[in-house]
Coordinates of C-alpha atoms in Angstrom, one line a residue:
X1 CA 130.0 97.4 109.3
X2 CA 133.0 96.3 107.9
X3 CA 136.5 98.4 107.5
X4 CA 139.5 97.8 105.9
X5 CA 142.1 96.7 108.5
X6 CA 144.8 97.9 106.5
X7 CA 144.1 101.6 107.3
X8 CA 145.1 103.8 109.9
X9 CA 141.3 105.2 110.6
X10 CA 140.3 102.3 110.7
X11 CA 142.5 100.7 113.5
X12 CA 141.8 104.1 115.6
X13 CA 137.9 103.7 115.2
X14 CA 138.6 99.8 116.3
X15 CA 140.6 100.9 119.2
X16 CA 137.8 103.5 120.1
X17 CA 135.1 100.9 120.2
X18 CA 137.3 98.8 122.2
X19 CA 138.2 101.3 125.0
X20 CA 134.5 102.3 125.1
X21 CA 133.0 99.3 125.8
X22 CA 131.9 98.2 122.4
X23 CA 132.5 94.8 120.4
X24 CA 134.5 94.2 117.6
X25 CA 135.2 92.0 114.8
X26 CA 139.0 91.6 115.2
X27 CA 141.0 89.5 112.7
X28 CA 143.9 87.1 114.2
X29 CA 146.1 84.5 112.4
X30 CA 143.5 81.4 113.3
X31 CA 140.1 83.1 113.1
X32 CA 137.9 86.0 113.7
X33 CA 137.3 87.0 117.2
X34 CA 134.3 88.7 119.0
X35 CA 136.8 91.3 121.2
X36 CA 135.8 93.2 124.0
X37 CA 137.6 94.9 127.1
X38 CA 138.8 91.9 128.9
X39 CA 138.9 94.3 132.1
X40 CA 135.5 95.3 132.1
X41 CA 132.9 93.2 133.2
X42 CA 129.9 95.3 131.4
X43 CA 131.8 94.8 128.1
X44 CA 132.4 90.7 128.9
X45 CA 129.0 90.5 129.1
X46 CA 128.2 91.7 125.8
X47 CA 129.9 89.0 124.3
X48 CA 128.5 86.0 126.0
X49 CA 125.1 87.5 125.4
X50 CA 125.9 88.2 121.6
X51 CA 127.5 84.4 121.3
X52 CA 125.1 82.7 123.5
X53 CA 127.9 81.3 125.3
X54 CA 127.4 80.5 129.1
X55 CA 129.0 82.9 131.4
X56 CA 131.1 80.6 133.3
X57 CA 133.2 79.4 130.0
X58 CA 136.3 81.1 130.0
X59 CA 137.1 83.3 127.3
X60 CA 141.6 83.7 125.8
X61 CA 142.8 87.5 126.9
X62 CA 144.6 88.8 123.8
X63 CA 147.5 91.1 124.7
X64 CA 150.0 93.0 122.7
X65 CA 153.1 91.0 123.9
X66 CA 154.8 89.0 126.7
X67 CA 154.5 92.9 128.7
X68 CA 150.7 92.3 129.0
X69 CA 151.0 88.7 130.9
X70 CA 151.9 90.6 134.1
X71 CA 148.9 92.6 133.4
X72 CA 146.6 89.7 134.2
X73 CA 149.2 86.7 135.5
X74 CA 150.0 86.0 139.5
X75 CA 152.7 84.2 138.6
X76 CA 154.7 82.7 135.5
X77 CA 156.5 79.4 135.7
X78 CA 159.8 78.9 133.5
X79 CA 158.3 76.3 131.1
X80 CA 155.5 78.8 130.5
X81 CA 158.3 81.5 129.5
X82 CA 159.9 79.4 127.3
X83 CA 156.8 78.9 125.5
X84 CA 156.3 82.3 125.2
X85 CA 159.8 83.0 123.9
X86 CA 159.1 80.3 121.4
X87 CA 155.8 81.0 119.6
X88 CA 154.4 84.7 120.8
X89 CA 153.2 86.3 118.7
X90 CA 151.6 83.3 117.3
X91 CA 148.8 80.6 117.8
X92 CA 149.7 79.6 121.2
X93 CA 147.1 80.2 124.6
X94 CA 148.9 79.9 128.1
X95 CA 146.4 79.1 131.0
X96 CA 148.3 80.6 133.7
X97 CA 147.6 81.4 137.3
X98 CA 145.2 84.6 137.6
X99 CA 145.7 88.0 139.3
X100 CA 142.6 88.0 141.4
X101 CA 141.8 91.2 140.8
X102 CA 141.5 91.3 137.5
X103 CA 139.4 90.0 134.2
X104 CA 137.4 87.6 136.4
X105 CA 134.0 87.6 133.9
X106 CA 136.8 87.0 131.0
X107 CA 138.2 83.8 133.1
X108 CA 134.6 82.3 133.6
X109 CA 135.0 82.9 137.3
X110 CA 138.0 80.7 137.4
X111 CA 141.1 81.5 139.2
X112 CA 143.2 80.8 136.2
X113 CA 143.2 82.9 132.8
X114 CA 144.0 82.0 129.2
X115 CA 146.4 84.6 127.6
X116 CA 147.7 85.0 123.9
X117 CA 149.7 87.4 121.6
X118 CA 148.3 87.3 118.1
X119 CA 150.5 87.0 115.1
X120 CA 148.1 89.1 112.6
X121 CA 149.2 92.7 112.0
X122 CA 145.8 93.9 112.3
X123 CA 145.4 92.5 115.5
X124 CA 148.4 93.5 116.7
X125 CA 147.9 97.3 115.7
X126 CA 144.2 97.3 117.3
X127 CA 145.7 95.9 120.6
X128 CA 148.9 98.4 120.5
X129 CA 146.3 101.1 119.5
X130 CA 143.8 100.1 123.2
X131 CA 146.6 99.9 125.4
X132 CA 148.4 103.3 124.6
X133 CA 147.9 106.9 125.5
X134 CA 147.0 108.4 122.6
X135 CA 144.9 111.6 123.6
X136 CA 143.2 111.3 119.9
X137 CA 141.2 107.8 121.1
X138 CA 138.2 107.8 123.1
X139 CA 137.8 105.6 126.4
X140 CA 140.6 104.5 128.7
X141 CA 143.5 102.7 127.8
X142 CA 142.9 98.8 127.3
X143 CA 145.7 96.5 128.5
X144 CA 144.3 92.9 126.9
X145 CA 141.0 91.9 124.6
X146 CA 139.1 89.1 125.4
X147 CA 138.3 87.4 121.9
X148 CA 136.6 84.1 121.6
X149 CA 135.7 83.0 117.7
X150 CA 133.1 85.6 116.1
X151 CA 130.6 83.2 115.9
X152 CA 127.4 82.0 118.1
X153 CA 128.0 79.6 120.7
X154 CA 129.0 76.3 118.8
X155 CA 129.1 77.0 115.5
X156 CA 131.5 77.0 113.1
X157 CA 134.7 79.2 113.6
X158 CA 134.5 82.6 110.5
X159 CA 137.7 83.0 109.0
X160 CA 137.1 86.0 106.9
X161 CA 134.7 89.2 107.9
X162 CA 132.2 88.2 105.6
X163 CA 131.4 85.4 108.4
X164 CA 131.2 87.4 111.3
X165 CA 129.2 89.6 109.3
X166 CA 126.9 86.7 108.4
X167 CA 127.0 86.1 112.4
X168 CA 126.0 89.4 113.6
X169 CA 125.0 91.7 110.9
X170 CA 126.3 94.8 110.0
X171 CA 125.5 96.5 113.1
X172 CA 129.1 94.7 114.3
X173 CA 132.3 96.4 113.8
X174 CA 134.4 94.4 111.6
X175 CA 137.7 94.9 110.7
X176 CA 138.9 93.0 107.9
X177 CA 142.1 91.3 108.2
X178 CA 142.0 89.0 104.7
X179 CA 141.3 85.5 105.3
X180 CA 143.1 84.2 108.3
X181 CA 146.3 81.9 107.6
X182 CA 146.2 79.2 110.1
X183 CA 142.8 78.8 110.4
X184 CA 141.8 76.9 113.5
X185 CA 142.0 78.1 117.1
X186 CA 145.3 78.2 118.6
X187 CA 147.0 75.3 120.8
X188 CA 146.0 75.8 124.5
X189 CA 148.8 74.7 127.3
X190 CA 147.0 74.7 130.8
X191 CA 150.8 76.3 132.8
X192 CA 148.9 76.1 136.5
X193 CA 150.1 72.1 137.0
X194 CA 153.8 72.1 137.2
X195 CA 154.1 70.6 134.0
X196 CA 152.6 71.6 130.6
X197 CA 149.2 70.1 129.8
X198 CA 147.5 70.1 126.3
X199 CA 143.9 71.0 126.6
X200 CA 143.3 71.9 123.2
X201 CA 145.7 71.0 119.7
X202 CA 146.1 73.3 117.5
X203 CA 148.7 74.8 114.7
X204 CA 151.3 74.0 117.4
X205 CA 152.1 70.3 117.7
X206 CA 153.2 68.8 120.8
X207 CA 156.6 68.1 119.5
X208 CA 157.0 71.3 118.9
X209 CA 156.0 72.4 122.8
X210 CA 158.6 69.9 123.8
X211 CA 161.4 71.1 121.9
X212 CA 160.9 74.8 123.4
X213 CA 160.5 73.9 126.7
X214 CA 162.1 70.9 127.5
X215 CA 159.3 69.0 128.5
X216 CA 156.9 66.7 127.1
X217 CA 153.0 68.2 127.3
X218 CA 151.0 65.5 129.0
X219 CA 147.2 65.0 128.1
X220 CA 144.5 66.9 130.2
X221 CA 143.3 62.8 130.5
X222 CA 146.3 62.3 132.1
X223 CA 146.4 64.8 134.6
X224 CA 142.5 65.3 135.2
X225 CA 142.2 66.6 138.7
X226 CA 141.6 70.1 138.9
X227 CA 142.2 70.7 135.4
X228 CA 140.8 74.4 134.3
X229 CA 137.6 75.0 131.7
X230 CA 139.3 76.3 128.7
X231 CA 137.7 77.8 125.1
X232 CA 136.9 75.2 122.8
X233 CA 137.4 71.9 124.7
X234 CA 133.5 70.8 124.5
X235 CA 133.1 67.7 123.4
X236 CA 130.5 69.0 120.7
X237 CA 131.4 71.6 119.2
X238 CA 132.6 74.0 116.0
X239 CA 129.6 72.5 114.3
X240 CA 127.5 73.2 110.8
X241 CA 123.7 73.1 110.6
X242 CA 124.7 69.8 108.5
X243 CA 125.2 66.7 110.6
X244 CA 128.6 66.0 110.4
X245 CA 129.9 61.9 110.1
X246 CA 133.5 60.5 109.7
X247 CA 134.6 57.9 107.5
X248 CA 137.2 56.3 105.9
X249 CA 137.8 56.3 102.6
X250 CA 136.0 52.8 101.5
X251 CA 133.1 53.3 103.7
X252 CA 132.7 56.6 101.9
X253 CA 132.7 54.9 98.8
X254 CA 130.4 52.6 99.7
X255 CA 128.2 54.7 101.1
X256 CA 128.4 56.7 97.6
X257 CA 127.6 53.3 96.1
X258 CA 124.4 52.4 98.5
X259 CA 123.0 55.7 98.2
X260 CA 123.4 55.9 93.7
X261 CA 122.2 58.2 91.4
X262 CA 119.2 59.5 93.6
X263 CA 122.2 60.6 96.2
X264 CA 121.2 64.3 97.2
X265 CA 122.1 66.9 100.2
X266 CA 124.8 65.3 100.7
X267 CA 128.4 66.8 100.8
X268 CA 131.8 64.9 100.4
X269 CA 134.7 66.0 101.7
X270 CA 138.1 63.8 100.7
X271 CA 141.3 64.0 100.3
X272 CA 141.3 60.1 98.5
X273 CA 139.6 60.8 94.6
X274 CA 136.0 59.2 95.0
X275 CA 132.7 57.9 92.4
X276 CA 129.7 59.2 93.7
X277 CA 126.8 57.9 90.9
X278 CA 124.4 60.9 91.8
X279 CA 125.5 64.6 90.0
X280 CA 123.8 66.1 93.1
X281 CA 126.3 65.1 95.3
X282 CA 128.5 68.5 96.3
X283 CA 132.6 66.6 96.7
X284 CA 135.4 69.0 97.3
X285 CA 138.8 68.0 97.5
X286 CA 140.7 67.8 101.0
X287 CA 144.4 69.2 100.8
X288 CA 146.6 66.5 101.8
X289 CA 148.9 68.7 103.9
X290 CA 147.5 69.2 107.4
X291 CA 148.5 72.7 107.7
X292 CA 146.8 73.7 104.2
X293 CA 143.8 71.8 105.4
X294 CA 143.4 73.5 108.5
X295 CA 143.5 77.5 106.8
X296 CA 140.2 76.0 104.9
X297 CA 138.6 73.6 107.1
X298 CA 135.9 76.4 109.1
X299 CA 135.7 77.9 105.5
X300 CA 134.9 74.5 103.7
X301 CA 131.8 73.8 106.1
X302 CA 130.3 77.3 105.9
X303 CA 130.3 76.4 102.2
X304 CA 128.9 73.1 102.4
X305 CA 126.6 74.8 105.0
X306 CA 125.3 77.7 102.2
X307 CA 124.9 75.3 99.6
X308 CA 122.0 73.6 102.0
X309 CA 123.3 69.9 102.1
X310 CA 121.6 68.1 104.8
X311 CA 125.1 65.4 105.5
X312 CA 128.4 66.5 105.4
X313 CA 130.5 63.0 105.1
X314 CA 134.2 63.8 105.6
X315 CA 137.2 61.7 104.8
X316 CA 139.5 60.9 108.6
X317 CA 142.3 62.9 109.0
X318 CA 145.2 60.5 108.9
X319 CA 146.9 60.1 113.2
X320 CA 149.6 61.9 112.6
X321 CA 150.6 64.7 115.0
X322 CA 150.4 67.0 112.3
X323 CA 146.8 66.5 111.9
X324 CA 146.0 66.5 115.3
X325 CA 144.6 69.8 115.6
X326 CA 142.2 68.8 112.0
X327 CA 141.2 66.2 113.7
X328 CA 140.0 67.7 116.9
X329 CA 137.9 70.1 115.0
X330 CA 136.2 67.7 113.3
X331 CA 136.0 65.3 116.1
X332 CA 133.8 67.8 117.6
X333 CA 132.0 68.6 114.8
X334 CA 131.0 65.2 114.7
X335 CA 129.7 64.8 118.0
X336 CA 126.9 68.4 118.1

């Protein structure tokens, strides 16, 4: 079932489901999450068995604001602050040392857990609405949501509540949020080494990271020993039913040109202007900003994916920092 995040009933009956143990569709700036008590280990559970997602894969705790880290965090280091100073609420995950007793289903068993403060209104209203006192809300008050992508275990991230709906069904509580603005999964910096490591790019470049904390984010490849599992770091991953291949643009053109006018199932997605000889083959435009590119990329491949295409043959992202987080995405996508 999905509700209109904009109303007050509906953010109450989200809360409710929440602070009862039930999962819900929760809209954030970069996509749809599955959200569930991140304190309960009965309600955790739901959602790896709903995603197919293996229990010891960590799952980001969503919290209202910087209040909640002490919730669920042993320990913040200054860097880490700084961060959160910088970009909360926003598209930014914080792998920080864990309180061990506390949301250790949500942390995949791990003594470190990944915490965020979404940007989106609706989210913020759900998680303001868990965590108070209200008397008029069912259940016990709900301090952070864990909230991987609404999607099963894999698959392409939904960025609107039509795709989680498409995920679930309508037996899901959805609340919809509009289509989400960033579009890909925030930027995860592991905070547990001494030093800020990216494990994950995302709307958030590294330059960016610097510039707020004063210190250069070094590569999990860099750094490798002990570093902790984190959402969305598989090498295969956010993946269509379509196989998935990256080109550049002149071997996508002459691909076009081997394949001629009996090309079909086959999707192209550029942001160079290409001939394809065959009317059957589906092309769609690739916005040449990284930023625009990223709020449709998830929605693009569902699309691709609907119309039934077989290939999906996109166009590199250029190696810009920008794009790193585009790329990343498809990277994986490339690899399932």
């Amino acid at each position: 079932m999905i509700l209109d995040g904009r109303q007050p009933s509906s953010i109450a009956a989200a809360a409710t489901a929440l602070r009862t143990g039930h999962l819900l569709g929760l809209p954030t700036e970069t996509v749809y999450g599955l959200a569930a008590d991140a304190a309960s280990d009965a309600a955790v559970a739901r959602i790896f068995q709903a995603k197919g997602r293996p229990s010891d894969h960590p799952l980001i705790v969503h919290v209202a604001g910087p209040e909640g880290i002490a919730h669920f965090a042993a320990s913040v280091p200054p860097f880490a602050d700084a961060l959160v100073r910088a970009f909360w609420p926003g598209p930014l995950t914080l792998i920080l040392p864990r309180r061990p007793d506390v949301a250790a289903a949500a942390a995949g068993g791990q003594d470190s857990v990944g915490l965020r403060c979404p940007a989106h209104p609706v989210a913020q209203a759900v998680l303001q609405a868990c965590a108070s006192d209200d008397p008029a809300l069912a259940g016990r008050p709900v301090h952070g949501v864990a909230a991987p992508s609404a999607n099963r275990f894999g698959r392409v991230s939904p960025t609107t509540a039509q795709h989680v709906r498409g995920e679930f069904g309508d037996d899901l509580l959805v609340l919809d949020g509009g289509a989400c603005e960033v579009g890909i999964e925030s930027t995860i910096i592991d905070c547990t080494r001494g030093v800020p490591v990216l494990l994950r790019p995302g709307a958030i470049t590294r330059a960016q990271i610097a510039d707020a904390c004063g210190l250069v984010p070094l590569s999990k490849e860099e750094l490798p020993s002990h570093t902790p599992r984190a959402s969305g770091t598989l090498e295969a991953h956010y993946a269509p039913s379509a196989k998935v291949r990256l080109m550049d643009a002149k071997a996508l053109q002459t691909g076009l040109d081997l394949l001629g006018a009996d090309a079909a199932h086959l999707a192209v997605y550029a942001r160079t202007a290409l001939r394809s000889p065959s009317p059957r083959v589906l092309q769609r435009t690739m916005p040449r900003d990284a930023a625009a590119a990223a709020q449709e990329l998830f929605a693009a491949l569902r699309d691709f994916d609907d119309a039934g295409v077989k290939l999906i043959w996109i166009e590199t992202p250029p190696g810009t920092p920008d794009w790193e987080g585009v790329r990343d995405r498809l990277q994986r996508a490339a690899a399932a």
